[in-house]
Amino acid sequence: MSEQQVVFTNDICQALANFTQRIAHDRLFILTDITTQELCMPVLLPFINQYEKEHDGHLVCRIAIAATDQSKTVESLAHVWSELSANGATRHSLLINVGGGMVTDLGGFAAATFKRGIKFINVATTLLGAVDAAVGGKTGINLGNLKNEVGAFAPADAVLISTRFFETLDQKNLLSGYAEMLKHGLLSTDKHLADLLAYDIRHWDMATLLPLLEYSVNVKRDVVRQDPFEKGLRKALNLGHTFGHAFETFCMKTGQPVLHGYAVAWGLVCELVMSQQQVGFPSDKLYAIASYVKENYGPLHITCDDYDTLVELMKHDKKNEGDSINFTLMSAVGQPSLNHTADKEQIGIVLDIYRDLMGI
Ligand code: GLY
């Protein structure tokens, strides 16, 4: 997989002008969801106006899909393919995906499959998207309740990240993205993790966030560079996600959906408990993360009556091989330990400790 170019910029219009000049194409398309269209498109208008002025008669074709992860469907994908086709897209057209993970996942997959693949740029407008989905070449859609069930590895030709867009995000959405940054902190160094824990998430000063974000994105890029197709090391990026995906689906099924990053934050606590038990992750670091999550994300309220359901959900995780449930653990900060398994009883013990740590 070719290496992705990732650009951090506060002049998103200039960055788009540069990349659309550099990437040869005939027609230009922009995909957003309707919420992003309203909040973020005005920022891109100077670029669109200038582009249309410089490309006589070639209007930038805008495609919008419904917002939220529930829209990452085959129907939305078919809509994007149809709009591309109806508006004259060719194999040499360029698609710009502007949005969070839903848009970059679906738009990347649309680009990877339309006429067997066209070029695309991701413009991440959420912290979660910037730090995870927009980068690394995973694209896809959901199938029914199954998240990311159909997809392809297809790196964007460029990823553009501007913290300017994050000003439209509320505290919960910022915290959701920050959970993936904490995951990258655990995968990198004690220093970076300490910097993340010390960052003031009540005020979200973007100038201070930017270097942390750049570092965080580079943690992911470094892993992806070594293992683009998740044969081994990339599984480290699944830290927190075996429990996390189970929590996320559990909350959806019980009618109280939570943002992805909240489920990941609780999943990180559980998987660090398991890491401490199975591979000696240091207790002081576990307690530091657990109290940070408790204070800032609050606890997910579960009882021992929910354990069977959670284990069943984990059994359906697509990261599993055969019947066993696969976990990425950490023997220390920066030292992932891959391909661990745990049975129902061990998972129950982890959930007991999680509830103690969360004070529920
Ligand atoms: N979100 C994890 C990965 O890209 O591998």
Coordinates of C-alpha atoms and ligand atoms in Angstrom, one line a residue:
M1 CA 0.0 0.0 0.0
S2 CA 1.5 3.4 -0.9
E3 CA 2.4 5.8 1.9
Q4 CA -0.2 8.4 2.6
Q5 CA 0.6 12.1 2.7
V6 CA -0.9 13.7 5.8
V7 CA -1.0 17.5 6.0
F8 CA -1.8 19.5 9.1
T9 CA -3.0 23.0 8.0
N10 CA -5.1 25.9 9.0
D11 CA -5.4 27.0 5.4
I12 CA -7.5 24.2 4.1
C13 CA -8.5 26.0 0.9
Q14 CA -4.8 26.6 0.0
A15 CA -4.0 22.9 0.8
L16 CA -6.9 21.7 -1.4
A17 CA -5.8 24.1 -4.2
N18 CA -2.2 22.6 -4.0
F19 CA -3.4 19.0 -4.0
T20 CA -5.9 19.4 -6.8
Q21 CA -3.2 20.9 -8.9
R22 CA -0.8 18.2 -8.0
I23 CA -3.2 15.2 -8.6
A24 CA -4.1 15.0 -12.3
H25 CA -7.8 14.6 -12.8
D26 CA -10.6 15.5 -15.2
R27 CA -13.6 16.2 -12.9
L28 CA -13.8 17.1 -9.2
F29 CA -16.4 15.7 -6.8
I30 CA -16.9 16.6 -3.1
L31 CA -18.7 14.2 -0.7
T32 CA -20.1 15.2 2.6
D33 CA -22.9 14.3 5.0
I34 CA -25.6 16.9 5.5
T35 CA -24.5 18.0 8.9
T36 CA -20.9 18.5 7.7
Q37 CA -22.2 20.3 4.6
E38 CA -24.0 22.8 6.8
L39 CA -21.2 23.3 9.3
C40 CA -18.0 22.9 7.3
M41 CA -18.8 23.6 3.6
P42 CA -18.8 27.4 4.1
V43 CA -15.1 27.1 5.0
L44 CA -14.4 25.4 1.7
L45 CA -16.4 27.8 -0.5
P46 CA -13.4 30.0 -1.4
F47 CA -11.6 27.0 -2.7
I48 CA -14.7 25.8 -4.7
N49 CA -15.3 29.2 -6.2
Q50 CA -11.7 29.6 -7.2
Y51 CA -11.5 26.1 -8.6
E52 CA -14.6 26.7 -10.8
K53 CA -13.2 30.0 -12.0
E54 CA -10.0 28.4 -13.0
H55 CA -11.7 25.4 -14.7
D56 CA -14.1 27.0 -17.1
G57 CA -17.3 25.1 -17.3
H58 CA -16.2 22.4 -14.9
L59 CA -18.4 22.8 -11.8
V60 CA -17.4 21.0 -8.6
C61 CA -20.1 18.3 -8.2
R62 CA -21.3 18.1 -4.6
I63 CA -22.7 14.9 -3.2
A64 CA -24.3 14.7 0.2
I65 CA -25.4 11.6 2.2
A66 CA -27.3 11.4 5.5
A67 CA -25.3 11.9 8.7
T68 CA -24.4 9.4 11.5
D69 CA -22.8 6.0 11.4
Q70 CA -26.2 4.4 10.6
S71 CA -25.9 6.0 7.1
K72 CA -22.8 4.0 6.3
T73 CA -24.9 1.6 4.3
V74 CA -24.9 0.0 0.9
E75 CA -27.8 2.3 -0.1
S76 CA -25.7 5.4 0.7
L77 CA -22.8 3.9 -1.2
A78 CA -25.0 3.1 -4.2
H79 CA -26.2 6.7 -4.1
V80 CA -22.6 8.0 -4.3
W81 CA -21.8 5.6 -7.2
S82 CA -24.9 6.8 -9.0
E83 CA -24.1 10.5 -8.5
L84 CA -20.6 10.0 -9.7
S85 CA -21.8 8.1 -12.7
A86 CA -24.7 10.5 -13.5
N87 CA -22.4 13.5 -13.3
G88 CA -19.8 12.2 -15.7
A89 CA -17.1 10.8 -13.4
T90 CA -14.4 8.9 -15.2
R91 CA -11.5 6.8 -14.1
H92 CA -9.5 10.0 -13.9
S93 CA -11.9 11.9 -11.6
L94 CA -11.0 13.0 -8.1
L95 CA -13.2 12.7 -5.1
I96 CA -12.7 14.8 -1.9
N97 CA -14.3 13.2 1.2
V98 CA -15.1 15.9 3.7
G99 CA -16.3 14.7 7.1
G100 CA -15.8 12.3 10.0
G101 CA -15.1 8.6 9.9
M102 CA -18.5 7.7 8.3
V103 CA -17.8 9.9 5.2
T104 CA -14.1 9.0 4.8
D105 CA -14.8 5.3 5.2
L106 CA -17.8 5.2 2.8
G107 CA -16.3 7.8 0.4
G108 CA -13.0 5.9 0.4
F109 CA -14.8 2.7 -0.4
A110 CA -16.8 4.4 -3.2
A111 CA -13.6 5.8 -4.7
A112 CA -11.8 2.4 -4.3
T113 CA -14.6 0.6 -6.3
F114 CA -15.9 3.2 -8.8
K115 CA -14.6 2.2 -12.2
R116 CA -12.2 -0.1 -10.2
G117 CA -10.7 2.8 -8.4
I118 CA -10.4 6.6 -8.6
K119 CA -8.1 9.0 -6.6
F120 CA -9.4 10.5 -3.4
I121 CA -8.5 13.0 -0.7
N122 CA -9.8 12.9 2.9
V123 CA -10.5 16.1 4.7
A124 CA -11.1 15.1 8.3
T125 CA -13.5 17.4 10.1
T126 CA -13.7 15.5 13.4
L127 CA -11.0 14.7 16.0
L128 CA -12.0 11.0 15.8
G129 CA -11.7 11.0 12.0
A130 CA -8.4 12.9 12.0
V131 CA -6.7 10.6 14.5
D132 CA -8.1 7.3 13.2
A133 CA -10.5 6.8 10.2
A134 CA -9.1 9.3 7.7
V135 CA -5.6 7.8 8.0
G136 CA -4.4 4.3 7.3
G137 CA -6.4 3.2 4.2
K138 CA -9.2 1.2 5.8
T139 CA -12.4 1.9 3.9
G140 CA -15.8 0.3 4.1
I141 CA -19.5 0.2 5.0
N142 CA -21.7 -1.5 7.6
L143 CA -24.0 -4.4 6.7
G144 CA -27.1 -4.4 8.9
N145 CA -25.8 -4.4 12.5
L146 CA -22.3 -5.5 11.4
K147 CA -19.9 -2.6 11.5
N148 CA -17.3 -2.3 8.6
E149 CA -18.4 -5.7 7.3
V150 CA -17.6 -4.9 3.7
G151 CA -14.6 -2.8 2.7
A152 CA -11.2 -2.6 1.1
F153 CA -7.7 -1.3 2.0
A154 CA -7.3 1.8 -0.1
P155 CA -5.1 4.7 1.0
A156 CA -6.2 8.3 0.3
D157 CA -3.9 10.2 -2.0
A158 CA -3.8 12.8 0.7
V159 CA -5.2 13.4 4.1
L160 CA -5.8 17.0 5.2
I161 CA -6.3 17.8 8.9
S162 CA -7.3 21.3 10.2
T163 CA -8.2 21.8 13.8
R164 CA -10.3 24.7 12.6
F165 CA -13.1 22.3 11.9
F166 CA -13.0 20.9 15.5
E167 CA -14.4 24.2 16.8
T168 CA -17.8 22.9 15.6
L169 CA -17.5 19.8 17.8
D170 CA -19.1 19.5 21.3
Q171 CA -17.3 18.2 24.3
K172 CA -18.5 14.6 23.9
N173 CA -17.3 14.4 20.3
L174 CA -14.0 15.9 21.2
L175 CA -13.6 13.4 24.1
S176 CA -14.6 10.6 21.7
G177 CA -11.7 11.4 19.4
Y178 CA -9.4 11.9 22.4
A179 CA -9.9 8.2 23.5
E180 CA -8.2 7.1 20.3
M181 CA -5.4 9.5 21.1
L182 CA -5.1 7.9 24.6
K183 CA -4.8 4.5 22.8
H184 CA -2.0 5.9 20.7
G185 CA -0.4 7.3 23.8
L186 CA -0.4 3.8 25.4
L187 CA 1.1 2.4 22.2
S188 CA 3.9 5.0 22.1
T189 CA 5.9 6.4 25.1
D190 CA 5.4 7.3 28.8
K191 CA 6.2 10.9 27.9
H192 CA 3.5 11.2 25.2
L193 CA 1.0 9.4 27.5
A194 CA 1.8 11.8 30.3
D195 CA 1.4 14.8 28.0
L196 CA -2.0 13.5 26.9
L197 CA -3.2 13.0 30.5
A198 CA -2.0 16.5 31.4
Y199 CA -3.7 18.3 28.5
D200 CA -6.6 20.5 29.6
I201 CA -9.6 18.9 28.1
R202 CA -12.0 21.5 29.6
H203 CA -10.7 24.2 27.3
W204 CA -9.4 22.4 24.2
D205 CA -6.8 24.9 23.3
M206 CA -6.2 24.0 19.6
A207 CA -2.6 25.4 19.5
T208 CA -1.6 23.0 22.3
L209 CA -3.6 20.1 20.9
L210 CA -2.0 20.3 17.5
P211 CA 1.5 18.9 18.4
L212 CA -0.2 16.1 20.4
L213 CA -2.5 15.3 17.5
E214 CA 0.4 15.3 15.0
Y215 CA 2.3 12.9 17.3
S216 CA -0.8 10.7 17.7
V217 CA -1.4 10.5 13.9
N218 CA 2.2 9.6 13.4
V219 CA 2.0 6.8 15.9
K220 CA -0.8 5.3 13.7
R221 CA 1.1 6.0 10.5
D222 CA 4.2 4.3 11.8
V223 CA 2.2 1.2 12.6
V224 CA 0.4 1.2 9.3
R225 CA 3.7 1.7 7.4
Q226 CA 5.1 -1.5 8.9
D227 CA 1.9 -3.5 8.5
P228 CA -0.6 -1.9 6.1
F229 CA -2.8 -5.0 5.8
E230 CA -3.1 -6.0 9.5
K231 CA -1.2 -9.2 9.2
G232 CA 0.4 -8.6 12.6
L233 CA 1.6 -5.3 14.2
R234 CA -1.4 -3.3 13.0
K235 CA -3.5 -5.4 15.4
A236 CA -2.0 -3.2 18.1
L237 CA -4.4 -0.5 16.9
N238 CA -7.2 -2.7 18.1
L239 CA -6.2 -2.1 21.7
G240 CA -9.4 -1.3 23.7
H241 CA -11.6 -2.3 20.8
T242 CA -12.6 -6.0 21.6
F243 CA -14.4 -4.8 24.8
G244 CA -15.0 -1.4 23.2
H245 CA -17.0 -2.8 20.2
A246 CA -19.0 -5.1 22.5
F247 CA -19.8 -2.1 24.8
E248 CA -20.8 0.0 21.7
T249 CA -23.1 -2.6 20.3
F250 CA -24.5 -3.4 23.8
C251 CA -25.4 0.3 24.3
M252 CA -27.0 0.5 20.8
K253 CA -29.1 -2.6 21.5
T254 CA -30.2 -1.3 24.9
G255 CA -31.4 1.9 23.2
Q256 CA -28.7 4.1 24.7
P257 CA -26.1 4.5 22.0
V258 CA -22.8 6.0 22.9
L259 CA -20.1 7.6 20.8
H260 CA -17.4 5.2 19.6
G261 CA -14.6 6.8 21.7
Y262 CA -16.5 6.4 24.9
A263 CA -16.8 2.7 24.3
V264 CA -13.1 2.6 23.4
A265 CA -12.2 4.4 26.7
W266 CA -14.1 1.8 28.7
G267 CA -12.6 -0.9 26.5
L268 CA -9.1 0.4 27.2
V269 CA -9.7 0.1 31.0
C270 CA -10.8 -3.5 30.6
E271 CA -8.0 -4.5 28.3
L272 CA -5.4 -2.9 30.6
V273 CA -6.9 -4.9 33.5
M274 CA -6.5 -8.0 31.3
S275 CA -2.9 -6.8 30.4
Q276 CA -2.0 -6.4 34.0
Q277 CA -3.3 -9.9 34.7
Q278 CA -1.9 -11.7 31.7
V279 CA 1.3 -9.9 30.7
G280 CA 2.2 -7.7 33.7
F281 CA 1.1 -4.2 32.6
P282 CA 2.1 -1.9 35.5
S283 CA -0.7 -1.3 38.0
D284 CA 0.1 2.4 38.6
K285 CA -0.4 3.1 34.8
L286 CA -3.6 1.1 34.9
Y287 CA -5.0 3.1 37.8
A288 CA -4.0 6.4 36.2
I289 CA -5.9 5.5 33.0
A290 CA -8.9 4.1 34.9
S291 CA -9.3 7.2 37.1
Y292 CA -8.9 9.5 34.0
V293 CA -11.6 7.6 32.2
K294 CA -13.9 7.5 35.3
E295 CA -13.5 11.3 35.8
N296 CA -13.8 12.4 32.2
Y297 CA -16.0 9.8 30.4
G298 CA -17.9 8.5 33.4
P299 CA -18.6 4.8 33.8
L300 CA -20.7 2.6 31.6
H301 CA -23.2 1.0 34.0
I302 CA -23.3 -2.7 33.7
T303 CA -24.1 -5.5 36.1
C304 CA -23.0 -9.2 36.2
D305 CA -26.3 -10.0 34.4
D306 CA -24.9 -8.3 31.3
Y307 CA -21.7 -10.4 31.1
D308 CA -23.1 -13.2 29.0
T309 CA -24.5 -10.7 26.4
L310 CA -21.1 -8.9 26.3
V311 CA -19.2 -12.2 25.9
E312 CA -21.6 -13.2 23.0
L313 CA -20.9 -9.8 21.3
M314 CA -17.2 -10.3 21.7
K315 CA -17.5 -13.7 20.1
H316 CA -18.8 -12.0 16.9
D317 CA -15.9 -9.6 16.7
K318 CA -14.4 -10.0 13.2
K319 CA -10.9 -9.8 14.6
N320 CA -11.4 -13.3 16.1
E321 CA -10.0 -16.4 14.5
G322 CA -12.0 -19.6 15.0
D323 CA -14.0 -19.6 18.3
S324 CA -11.6 -17.8 20.6
I325 CA -11.9 -14.1 21.4
N326 CA -8.8 -12.1 20.3
F327 CA -7.3 -9.3 22.5
T328 CA -4.4 -6.9 22.0
L329 CA -2.8 -6.4 25.4
M330 CA 0.1 -4.3 26.6
S331 CA 3.1 -5.5 28.7
A332 CA 4.1 -1.9 29.2
V333 CA 3.5 1.5 27.6
G334 CA 4.9 1.2 24.0
Q335 CA 5.0 -2.6 24.2
P336 CA 1.9 -4.2 22.6
S337 CA 1.5 -8.0 23.0
L338 CA -0.7 -9.4 20.3
N339 CA -3.1 -12.3 19.8
H340 CA -4.2 -13.1 23.4
T341 CA -7.3 -15.0 24.2
A342 CA -9.6 -15.1 27.2
D343 CA -12.5 -17.4 28.2
K344 CA -15.8 -16.3 29.6
E345 CA -14.6 -16.7 33.2
Q346 CA -11.5 -14.5 32.7
I347 CA -13.6 -11.9 30.9
G348 CA -16.1 -11.9 33.9
I349 CA -13.2 -11.3 36.3
V350 CA -12.0 -8.3 34.1
L351 CA -15.5 -6.9 34.1
D352 CA -15.7 -7.3 37.9
I353 CA -12.5 -5.3 38.3
Y354 CA -13.7 -2.7 35.7
R355 CA -16.8 -2.1 37.8
D356 CA -14.7 -1.7 41.0
L357 CA -12.4 0.7 39.2
M358 CA -15.3 2.7 37.9
G359 CA -17.0 2.7 41.3
I360 CA -20.2 1.0 40.1
Ligands
GLY1 N1 -8.7 1.7 13.4 C1 -7.7 0.8 13.5 C2 -6.9 0.7 12.2 O1 -7.0 1.5 11.4 O2 -6.2 -0.3 12.1

